[in-house]
XYZ file of C-alpha atoms in Angstrom:
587
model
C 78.359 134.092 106.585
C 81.060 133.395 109.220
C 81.711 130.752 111.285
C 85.198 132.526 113.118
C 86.865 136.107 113.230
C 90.745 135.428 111.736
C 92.124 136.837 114.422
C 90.881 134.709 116.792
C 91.770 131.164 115.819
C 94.120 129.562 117.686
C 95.859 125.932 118.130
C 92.912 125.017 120.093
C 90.509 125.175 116.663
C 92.998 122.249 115.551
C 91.427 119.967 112.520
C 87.924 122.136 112.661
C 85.933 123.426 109.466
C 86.013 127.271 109.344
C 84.080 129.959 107.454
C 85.751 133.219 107.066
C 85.196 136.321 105.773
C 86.885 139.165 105.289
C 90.006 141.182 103.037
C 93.134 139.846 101.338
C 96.215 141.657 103.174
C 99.003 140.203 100.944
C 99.109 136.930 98.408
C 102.156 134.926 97.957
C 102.713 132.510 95.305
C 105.031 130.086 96.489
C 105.995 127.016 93.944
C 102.208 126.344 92.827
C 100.832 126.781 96.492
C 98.545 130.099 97.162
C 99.582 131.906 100.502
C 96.876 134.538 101.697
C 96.873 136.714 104.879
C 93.310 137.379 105.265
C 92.017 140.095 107.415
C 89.269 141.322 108.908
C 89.253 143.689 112.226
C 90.488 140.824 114.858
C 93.499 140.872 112.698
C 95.130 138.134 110.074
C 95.552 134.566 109.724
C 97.342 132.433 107.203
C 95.052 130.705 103.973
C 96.940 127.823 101.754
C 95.070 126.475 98.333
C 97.307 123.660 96.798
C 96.080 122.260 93.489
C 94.291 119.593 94.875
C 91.290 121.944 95.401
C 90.847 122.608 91.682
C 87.699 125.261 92.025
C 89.485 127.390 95.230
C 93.028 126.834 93.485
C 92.022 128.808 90.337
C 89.841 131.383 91.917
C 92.955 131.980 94.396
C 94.977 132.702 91.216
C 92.582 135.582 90.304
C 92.655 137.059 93.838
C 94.512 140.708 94.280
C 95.186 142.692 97.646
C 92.022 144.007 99.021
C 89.434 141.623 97.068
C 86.975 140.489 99.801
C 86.223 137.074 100.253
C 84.294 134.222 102.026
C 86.737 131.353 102.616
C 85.788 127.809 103.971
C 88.797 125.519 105.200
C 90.207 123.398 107.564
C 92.648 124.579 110.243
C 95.698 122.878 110.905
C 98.822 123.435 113.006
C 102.072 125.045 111.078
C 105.001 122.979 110.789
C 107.919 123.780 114.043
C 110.167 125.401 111.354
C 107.483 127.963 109.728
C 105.237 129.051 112.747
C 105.434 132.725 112.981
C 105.269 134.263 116.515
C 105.004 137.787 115.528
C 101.186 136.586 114.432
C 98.739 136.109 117.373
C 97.358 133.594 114.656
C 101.323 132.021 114.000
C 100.299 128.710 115.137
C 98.206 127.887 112.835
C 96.907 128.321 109.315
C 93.873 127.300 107.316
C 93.820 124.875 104.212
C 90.905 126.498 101.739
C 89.094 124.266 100.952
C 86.501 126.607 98.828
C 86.473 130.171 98.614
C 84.095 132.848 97.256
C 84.965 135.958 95.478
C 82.503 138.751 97.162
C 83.966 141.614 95.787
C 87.090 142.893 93.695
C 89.161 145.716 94.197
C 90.945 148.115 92.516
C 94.751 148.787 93.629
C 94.791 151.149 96.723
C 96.325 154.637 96.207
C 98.753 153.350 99.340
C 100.269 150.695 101.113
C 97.767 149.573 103.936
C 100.383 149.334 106.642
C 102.343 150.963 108.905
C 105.074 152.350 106.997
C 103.288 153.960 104.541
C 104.504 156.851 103.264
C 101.656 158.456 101.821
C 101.117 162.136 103.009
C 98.044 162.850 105.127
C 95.716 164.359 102.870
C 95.757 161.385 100.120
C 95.228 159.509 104.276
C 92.059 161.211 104.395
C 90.935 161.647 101.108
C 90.713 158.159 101.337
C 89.926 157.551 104.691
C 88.232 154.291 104.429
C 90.782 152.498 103.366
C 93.509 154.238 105.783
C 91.061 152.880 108.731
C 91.790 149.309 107.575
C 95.381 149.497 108.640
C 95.715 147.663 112.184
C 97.424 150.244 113.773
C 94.419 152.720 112.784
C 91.926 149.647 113.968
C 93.698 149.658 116.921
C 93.301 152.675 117.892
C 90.012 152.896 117.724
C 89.034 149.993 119.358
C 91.159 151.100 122.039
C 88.949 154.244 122.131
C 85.857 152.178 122.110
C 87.610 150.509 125.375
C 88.070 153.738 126.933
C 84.487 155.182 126.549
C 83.218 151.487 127.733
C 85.453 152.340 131.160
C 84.177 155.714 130.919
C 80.796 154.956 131.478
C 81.276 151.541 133.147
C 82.946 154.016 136.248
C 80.256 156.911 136.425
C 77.380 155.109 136.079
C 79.063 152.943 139.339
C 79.525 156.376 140.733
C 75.839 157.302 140.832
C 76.289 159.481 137.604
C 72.975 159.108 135.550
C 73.728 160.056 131.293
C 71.527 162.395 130.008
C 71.284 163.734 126.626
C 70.810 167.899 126.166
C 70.062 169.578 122.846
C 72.503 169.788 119.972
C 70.562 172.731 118.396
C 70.581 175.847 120.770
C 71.068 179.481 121.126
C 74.683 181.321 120.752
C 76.919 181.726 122.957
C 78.000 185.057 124.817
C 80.726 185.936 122.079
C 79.180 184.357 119.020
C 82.499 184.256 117.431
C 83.276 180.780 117.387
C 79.855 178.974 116.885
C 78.565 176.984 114.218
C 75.394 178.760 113.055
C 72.081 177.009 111.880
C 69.514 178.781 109.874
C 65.645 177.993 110.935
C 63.219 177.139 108.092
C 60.614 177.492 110.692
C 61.452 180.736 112.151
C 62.515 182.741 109.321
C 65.728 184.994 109.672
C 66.728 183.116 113.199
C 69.617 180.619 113.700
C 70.481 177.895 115.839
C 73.811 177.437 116.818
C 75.783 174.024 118.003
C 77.195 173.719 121.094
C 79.991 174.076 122.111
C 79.672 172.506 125.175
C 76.163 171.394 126.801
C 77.596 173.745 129.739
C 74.069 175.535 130.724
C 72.193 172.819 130.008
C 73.932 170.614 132.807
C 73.867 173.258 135.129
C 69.840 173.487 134.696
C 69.921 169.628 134.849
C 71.398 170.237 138.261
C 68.063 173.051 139.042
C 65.884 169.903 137.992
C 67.315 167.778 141.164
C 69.216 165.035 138.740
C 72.345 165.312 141.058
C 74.727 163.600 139.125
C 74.826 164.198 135.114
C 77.206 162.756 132.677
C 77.495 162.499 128.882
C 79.513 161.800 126.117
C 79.235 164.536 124.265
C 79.665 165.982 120.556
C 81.047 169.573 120.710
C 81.424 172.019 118.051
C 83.598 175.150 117.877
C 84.793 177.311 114.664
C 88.135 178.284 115.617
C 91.888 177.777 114.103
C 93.150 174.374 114.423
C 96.070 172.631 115.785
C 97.521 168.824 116.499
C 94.903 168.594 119.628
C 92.049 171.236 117.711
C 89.080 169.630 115.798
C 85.954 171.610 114.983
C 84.040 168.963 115.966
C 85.116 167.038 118.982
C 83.637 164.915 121.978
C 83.972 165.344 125.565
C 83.613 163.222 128.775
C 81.220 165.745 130.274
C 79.984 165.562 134.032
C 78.538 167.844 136.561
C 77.411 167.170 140.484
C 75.036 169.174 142.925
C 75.973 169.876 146.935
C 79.374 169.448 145.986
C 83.189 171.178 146.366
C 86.351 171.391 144.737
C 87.919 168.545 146.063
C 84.633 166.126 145.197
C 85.192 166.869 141.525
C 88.511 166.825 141.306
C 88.434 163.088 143.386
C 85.989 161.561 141.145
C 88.064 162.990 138.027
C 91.139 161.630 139.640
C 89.955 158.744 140.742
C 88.196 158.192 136.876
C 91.841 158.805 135.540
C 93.302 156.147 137.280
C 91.067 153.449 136.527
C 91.239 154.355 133.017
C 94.882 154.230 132.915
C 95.295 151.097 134.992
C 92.338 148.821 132.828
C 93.631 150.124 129.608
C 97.331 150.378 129.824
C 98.446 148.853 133.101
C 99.729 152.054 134.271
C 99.249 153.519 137.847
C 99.468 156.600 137.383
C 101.692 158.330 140.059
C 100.517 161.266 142.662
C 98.627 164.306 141.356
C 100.692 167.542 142.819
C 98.571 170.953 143.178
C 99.632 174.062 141.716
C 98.914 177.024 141.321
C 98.487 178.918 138.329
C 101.005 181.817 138.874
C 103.371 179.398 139.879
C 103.090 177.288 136.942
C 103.148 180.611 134.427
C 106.230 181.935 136.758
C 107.811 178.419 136.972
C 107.178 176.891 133.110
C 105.504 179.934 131.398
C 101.867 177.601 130.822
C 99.460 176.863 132.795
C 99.394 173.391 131.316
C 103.343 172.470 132.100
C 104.958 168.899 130.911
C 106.391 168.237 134.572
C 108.431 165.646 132.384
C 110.581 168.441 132.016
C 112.697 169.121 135.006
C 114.061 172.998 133.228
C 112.181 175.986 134.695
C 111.798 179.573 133.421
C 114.272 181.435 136.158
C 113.020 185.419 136.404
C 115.989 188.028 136.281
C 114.282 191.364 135.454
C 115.761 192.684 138.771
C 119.089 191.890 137.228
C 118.841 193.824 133.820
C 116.941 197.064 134.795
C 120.412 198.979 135.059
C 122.040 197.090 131.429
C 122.727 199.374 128.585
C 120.733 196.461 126.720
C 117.611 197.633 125.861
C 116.375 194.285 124.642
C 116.858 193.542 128.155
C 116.483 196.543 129.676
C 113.257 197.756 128.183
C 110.866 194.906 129.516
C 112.918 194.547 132.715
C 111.225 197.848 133.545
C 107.787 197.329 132.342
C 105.136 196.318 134.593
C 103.666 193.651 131.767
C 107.543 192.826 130.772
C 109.086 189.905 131.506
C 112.879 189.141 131.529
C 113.851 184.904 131.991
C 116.261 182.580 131.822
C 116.603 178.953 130.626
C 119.367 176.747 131.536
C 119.823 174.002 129.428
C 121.916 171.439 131.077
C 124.752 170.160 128.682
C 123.601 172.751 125.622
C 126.907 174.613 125.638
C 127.530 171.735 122.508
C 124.003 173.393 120.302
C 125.652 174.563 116.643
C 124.916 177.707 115.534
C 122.635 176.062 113.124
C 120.246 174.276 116.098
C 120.712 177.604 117.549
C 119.171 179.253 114.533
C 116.365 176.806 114.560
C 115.574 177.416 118.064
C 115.359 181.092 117.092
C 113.033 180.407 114.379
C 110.943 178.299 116.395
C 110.183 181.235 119.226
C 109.329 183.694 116.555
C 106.420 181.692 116.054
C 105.321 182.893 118.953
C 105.926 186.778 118.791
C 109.275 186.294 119.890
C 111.934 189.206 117.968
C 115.099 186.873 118.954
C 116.532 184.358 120.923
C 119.677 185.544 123.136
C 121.746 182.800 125.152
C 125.072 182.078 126.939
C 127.157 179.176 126.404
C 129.104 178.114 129.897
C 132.284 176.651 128.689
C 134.284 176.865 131.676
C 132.641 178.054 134.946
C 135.488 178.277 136.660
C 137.404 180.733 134.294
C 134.528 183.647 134.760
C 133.657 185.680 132.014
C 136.279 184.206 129.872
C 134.664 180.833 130.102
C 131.478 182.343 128.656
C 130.399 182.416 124.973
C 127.539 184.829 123.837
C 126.781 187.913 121.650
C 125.448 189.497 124.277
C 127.910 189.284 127.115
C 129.392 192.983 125.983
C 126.198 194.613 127.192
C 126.164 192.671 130.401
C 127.798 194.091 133.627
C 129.490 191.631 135.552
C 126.847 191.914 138.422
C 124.025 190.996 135.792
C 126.163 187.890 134.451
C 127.305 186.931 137.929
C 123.607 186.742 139.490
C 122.311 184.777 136.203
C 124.633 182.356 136.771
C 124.476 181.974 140.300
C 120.585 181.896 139.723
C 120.130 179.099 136.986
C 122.616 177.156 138.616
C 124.627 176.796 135.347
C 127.710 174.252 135.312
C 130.165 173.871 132.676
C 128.791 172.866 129.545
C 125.297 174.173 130.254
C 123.940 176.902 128.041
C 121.528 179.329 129.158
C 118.490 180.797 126.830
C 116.914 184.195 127.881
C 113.567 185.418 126.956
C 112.761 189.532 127.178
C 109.505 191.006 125.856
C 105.578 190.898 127.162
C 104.997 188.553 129.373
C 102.530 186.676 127.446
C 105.522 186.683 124.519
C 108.044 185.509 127.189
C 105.894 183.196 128.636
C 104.578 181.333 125.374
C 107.350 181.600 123.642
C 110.039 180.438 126.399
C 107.634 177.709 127.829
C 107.081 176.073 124.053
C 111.107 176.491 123.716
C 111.087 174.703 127.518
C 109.201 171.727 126.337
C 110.890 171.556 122.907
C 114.372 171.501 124.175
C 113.683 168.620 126.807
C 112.112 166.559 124.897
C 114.845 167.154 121.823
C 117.954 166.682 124.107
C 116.441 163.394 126.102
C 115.636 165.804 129.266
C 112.466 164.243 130.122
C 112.289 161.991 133.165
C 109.380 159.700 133.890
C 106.399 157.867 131.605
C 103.564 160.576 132.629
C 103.375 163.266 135.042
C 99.813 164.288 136.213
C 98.855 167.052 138.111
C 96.218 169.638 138.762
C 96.506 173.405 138.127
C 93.855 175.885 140.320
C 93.415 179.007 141.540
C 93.155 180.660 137.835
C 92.278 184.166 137.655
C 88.766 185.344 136.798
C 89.753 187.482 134.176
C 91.952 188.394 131.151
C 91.720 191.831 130.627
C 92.563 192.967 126.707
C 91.434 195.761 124.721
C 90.388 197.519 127.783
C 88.062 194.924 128.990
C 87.869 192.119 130.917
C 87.140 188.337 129.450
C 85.813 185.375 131.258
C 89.486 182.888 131.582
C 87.215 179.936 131.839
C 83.364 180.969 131.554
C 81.001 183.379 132.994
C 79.440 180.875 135.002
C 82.837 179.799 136.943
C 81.648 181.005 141.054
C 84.918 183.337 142.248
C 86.332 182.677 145.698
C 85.392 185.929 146.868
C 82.207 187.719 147.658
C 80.259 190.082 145.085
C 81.432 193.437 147.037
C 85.278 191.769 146.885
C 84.989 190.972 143.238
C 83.326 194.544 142.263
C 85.807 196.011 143.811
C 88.646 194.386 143.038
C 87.871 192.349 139.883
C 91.180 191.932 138.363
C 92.659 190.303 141.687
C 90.283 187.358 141.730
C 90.649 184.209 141.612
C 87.787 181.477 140.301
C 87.415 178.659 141.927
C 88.538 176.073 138.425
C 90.742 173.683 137.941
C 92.221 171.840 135.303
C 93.790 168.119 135.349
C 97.398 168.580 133.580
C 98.895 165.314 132.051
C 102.383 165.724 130.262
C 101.769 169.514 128.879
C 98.470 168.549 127.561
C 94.924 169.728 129.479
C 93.028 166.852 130.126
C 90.210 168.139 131.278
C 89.065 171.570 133.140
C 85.842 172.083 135.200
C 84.654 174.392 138.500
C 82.207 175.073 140.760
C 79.395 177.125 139.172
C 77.322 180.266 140.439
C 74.501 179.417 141.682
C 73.183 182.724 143.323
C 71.589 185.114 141.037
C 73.101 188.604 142.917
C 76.573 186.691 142.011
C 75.535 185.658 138.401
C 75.175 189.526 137.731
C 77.658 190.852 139.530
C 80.502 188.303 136.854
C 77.793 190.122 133.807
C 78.798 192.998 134.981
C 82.386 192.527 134.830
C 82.185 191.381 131.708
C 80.185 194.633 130.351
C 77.233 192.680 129.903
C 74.359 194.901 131.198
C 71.336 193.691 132.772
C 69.342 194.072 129.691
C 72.074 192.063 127.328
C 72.043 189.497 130.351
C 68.272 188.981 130.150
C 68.608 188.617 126.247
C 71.050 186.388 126.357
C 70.581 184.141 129.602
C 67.444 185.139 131.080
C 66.293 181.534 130.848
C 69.533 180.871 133.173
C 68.554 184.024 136.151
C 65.326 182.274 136.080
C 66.352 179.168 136.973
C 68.428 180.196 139.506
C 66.089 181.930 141.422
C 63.781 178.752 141.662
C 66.394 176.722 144.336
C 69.709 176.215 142.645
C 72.105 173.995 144.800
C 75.670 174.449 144.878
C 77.127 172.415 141.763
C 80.294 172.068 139.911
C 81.715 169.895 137.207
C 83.896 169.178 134.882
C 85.122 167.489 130.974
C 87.535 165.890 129.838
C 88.367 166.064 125.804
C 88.055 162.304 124.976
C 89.478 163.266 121.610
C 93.061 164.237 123.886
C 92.893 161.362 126.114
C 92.517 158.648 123.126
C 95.514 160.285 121.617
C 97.987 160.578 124.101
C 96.910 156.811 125.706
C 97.488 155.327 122.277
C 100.639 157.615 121.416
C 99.275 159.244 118.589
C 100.919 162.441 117.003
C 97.602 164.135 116.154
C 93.732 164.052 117.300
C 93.188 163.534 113.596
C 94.424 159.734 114.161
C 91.522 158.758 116.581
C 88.744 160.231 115.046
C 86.860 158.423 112.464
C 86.286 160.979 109.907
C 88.833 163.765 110.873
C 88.807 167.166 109.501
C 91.800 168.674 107.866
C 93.709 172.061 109.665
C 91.622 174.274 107.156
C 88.092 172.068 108.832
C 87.889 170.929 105.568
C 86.574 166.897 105.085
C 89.171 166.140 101.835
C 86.297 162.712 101.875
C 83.208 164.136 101.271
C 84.755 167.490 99.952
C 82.755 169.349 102.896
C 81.376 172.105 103.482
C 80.284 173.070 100.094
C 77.887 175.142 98.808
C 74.076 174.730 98.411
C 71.724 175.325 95.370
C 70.137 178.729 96.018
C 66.313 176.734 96.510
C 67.735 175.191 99.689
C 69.197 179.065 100.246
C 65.893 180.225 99.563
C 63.995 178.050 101.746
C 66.022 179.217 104.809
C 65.520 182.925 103.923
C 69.620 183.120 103.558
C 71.575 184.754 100.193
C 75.241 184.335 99.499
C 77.477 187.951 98.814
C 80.300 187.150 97.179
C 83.130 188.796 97.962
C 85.069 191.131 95.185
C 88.647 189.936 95.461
């Protein structure tokens, strides 16, 4: 039906006969002469119909924003005085000479451009017609792009992409999967994956060496900006392999992405540690574009009267830090109050601080609530620890550690970024040596997975489980996890010896992953891997506020499609089919 894209005509297509196709972006009536931007996903070029063209002129007249048409004309160079450089297309424009009305349309519920102002579920209820704005275009045919490099690199790398099952068995906790009832096998359930994690590692028992797929992953858990229930990954996983060969080929995939897509060379990756990034920033995912560090002072408040201070200074799980914000001493009381807010989100019961107003006048320089239940020891070593100057203020977190450490490392980031603290464009790097456990409730939980290979023997980690550390790692790019992988088990006796850890007796294990012990008593090699959330590295290449901006058809925070209004409820012969009956709840 098309002869030429819009977007792509140029100077060059001087005095040739064009067919396009595609929607009217804005109509202009100007003194008898019909203006229309016509656009279709290249992007828009200029249509005139003067009354010369009787036909085109009076089905111009009738044309409205959106209307989709098929438009034949001639394209000619603009005048000097009109061209529009803004336009890729500014050069030039196209005299109709006939066009054809394919459809009509009704007036959007919003403007179709970037400054609309139209909240985000009216966005998604009508989703369609949100993805015909450029910038949303844009973004995803930067993400098409992307997963070209994506695969353009591995498969260069010896990676082979293989597809594993969608429909499978639950995971170990059960909590978070998406369940699937079996007409087949009546009172059984599927469940979709959320990752194809076992599967690659039996790909690796098969001999395919190198796997790799782009993969759709589902998980039913409470969302955030970066949280979808359904979601893809880069996924990849090696045999006879280390550490450091993942975490080149990720690295190495990183930088060609960044460098093809946006130009960027993306500068060295540091290693650290993950105490040192919970001691130093309070996540184990820190925005390095933040210079400001969580200092510890519990040894300084054990002997205050404060017992806000006092209290987790001498707890073993307490943690007692302080934040020096350089220049903050000018904060209101009012972005004070905010800030205070903001922490209690995260468990938080206050926000304490010190303004430094004059260093050199001691005490009486200071300005703080607090400073009457501070010996002059306490306030001396804070400041001589932070480093404070005049002007600085100084934030202090006291609670749990996992309180402190969430709470204080979101205020970190927040604060940077709000008072123009960040240095640099993006800041990569690559946590590692995470623990092999979170204990809670008495118990102790896989960090990663249950099939991430410690760096210890199985006498070292029976005895001394909560010490360990798992040999994972996670690539780190401005606060946000890119991507996290390990080496795997590959040794039955070790395989167990995690289960039992993790209270799962031999009998659950066999239930539950005996399909897994089997394979890896048939000549498992040493593998590892890794995935990156696609999802994650679409948004933050492209800018984008939310994950919900670079996926097609984005749930809402609830996991609710406002399109399609899904999920819904079934007729009860579907229910009855699948051997399933809804109890309703008594409110």
């Amino acid at each position: 039906m098309r002869s030429h894209y819009c977007g792509d005509l140029r100077a060059s297509h001087d005095g040739e006969t064009v067919e396009l196709c595609g929607w009217v972006h804005r109509r202009r009536d100007h003194g008898g002469v019909i203006f229309l931007d016509v656009r279709d996903r290249t992007g828009l070029v200029q249509v005139v119909f003067d009354p010369d063209t009787v036909d085109a002129f009076a089905l111009a007249d009738k044309v409205r924003g959106e209307y989709v048409l098929k438009i034949t004309g001639r394209v000619r160079l603009r005048d000097e005085a009109v061209r529009n450089a803004r336009m890729a297309t500014g050069d030039i424009e196209v005299l109709g000479k006939a066009l054809t009305i394919l459809n009509e349309a009704q007036t959007p519920p919003f403007e179709l451009d970037e400054y609309s102002a139209a909240g985000e579920e009216v966005r998604l209820k009508y989703r369609y017609l949100d993805l015909r704005r450029p910038e949303a275009l844009q973004r995803f045919q930067f993400r098409s792009r992307l997963t070209h490099a994506v695969r353009a690199f591995l498969e260069q790398e010896g990676f082979m992409d293989v597809e594993t099952p969608v429909l499978t068995r639950a995971t170990p906790e059960g909590a978070r999967d998406y369940l699937v009832p079996s007409r087949t096998h009546a009172g059984s359930f599927f469940a979709l994956p959320q990752s194809p994690q076992l599967f690659k590692q039996l790909l690796m028992v098969a001999g395919f060496d190198r796997y790799y797929q782009i993969a759709k992953c589902f998980r039913d858990e409470d969302l955030r900006a970066d949280r979808q229930p359904e979601f893809t990954q880069i996924d990849l996983e090696a045999s006879f392999v280390e550490e450091e060969d993942i975490m080149g080929v990720a690295e190495r995939m990183a930088r060609t992405l960044f460098r093809e897509l946006l130009d960027v060379e993306l500068p060295e990756f540091p290693r650290m540690t993950f105490a040192e990034a919970m001691n130093r920033y309070g996540s184990d995912k820190p925005d390095l574009r933040v210079p400001m560090e969580l200092v510890d002072i519990a040894d300084l408040m054990d002997g205050v009267e404060f017992k806000v201070f006092a209290g987790p200074a001498k707890d073993p799980k307490g943690r007692v830090v302080a934040l020096k914000v350089p220049g903050g001493a000018d904060l209101s009381r009012k972005e004070i109050d905010e800030y205070t807010k903001f922490v209690g989100i995260y468990g938080a019961k206050g926000l304490a601080y010190v303004k430094v107003n004059d260093l050199a006048a001691g005490a009486e320089g200071l300005q703080s609530p607090i400073l009457k239940f501070l010996t002059e020891d306490a306030i001396k070593g804070i400041l001589e620890r932070t480093g404070a100057a005049t002007g600085d203020l100084i934030f202090f977190g006291a609670d749990k550690a996992k309180v402190v450490n969430e709470a204080i490392g979101a205020l970190r980031v927040k604060v940077g970024h709000e008072r123009g603290l960040a240095e640099g464009d993006w800041k990569p790097l690559w946590v590692v040596d995470f623990p092999m456990f979170e204990e809670e409730d008495g118990r102790y939980y896989a960090l990663h997975h249950p099939f991430t290979m410690p760096k210890c023997d199985p006498e070292e980690l029976k005895s001394n489980p909560e010490g360990a550390l798992s040999r994972a790692y996670d690539m780190v790019l401005n606060g946000t996890e890119l991507g996290g992988g390990s080496i795997r088990i590959h040794r039955p006796d070790m395989q167990q010896t995690v289960f039992e850890a993790l209270g799962i007796d031999e009998q659950e294990a066999r239930e539950k992953f005996g399909f897994l012990l089997d394979a890896l008593k048939y000549g498992a090699p040493p593998h590892g891997g890794l995935a990156f959330g696609l999802d994650r590295m679409v948004m933050l290449m492209t800018g984008s506020d939310s994950i919900r901006e670079v996926i097609a058809f984005p749930k809402t925070q609830t996991a609710a499609c406002l399109m399609t209004n899904a999920p819904s409820p079934v007729d009860n012969q579907q229910l009855r089919e699948v051997g399933i009956s809804v109890r309703k709840e008594n409110n």
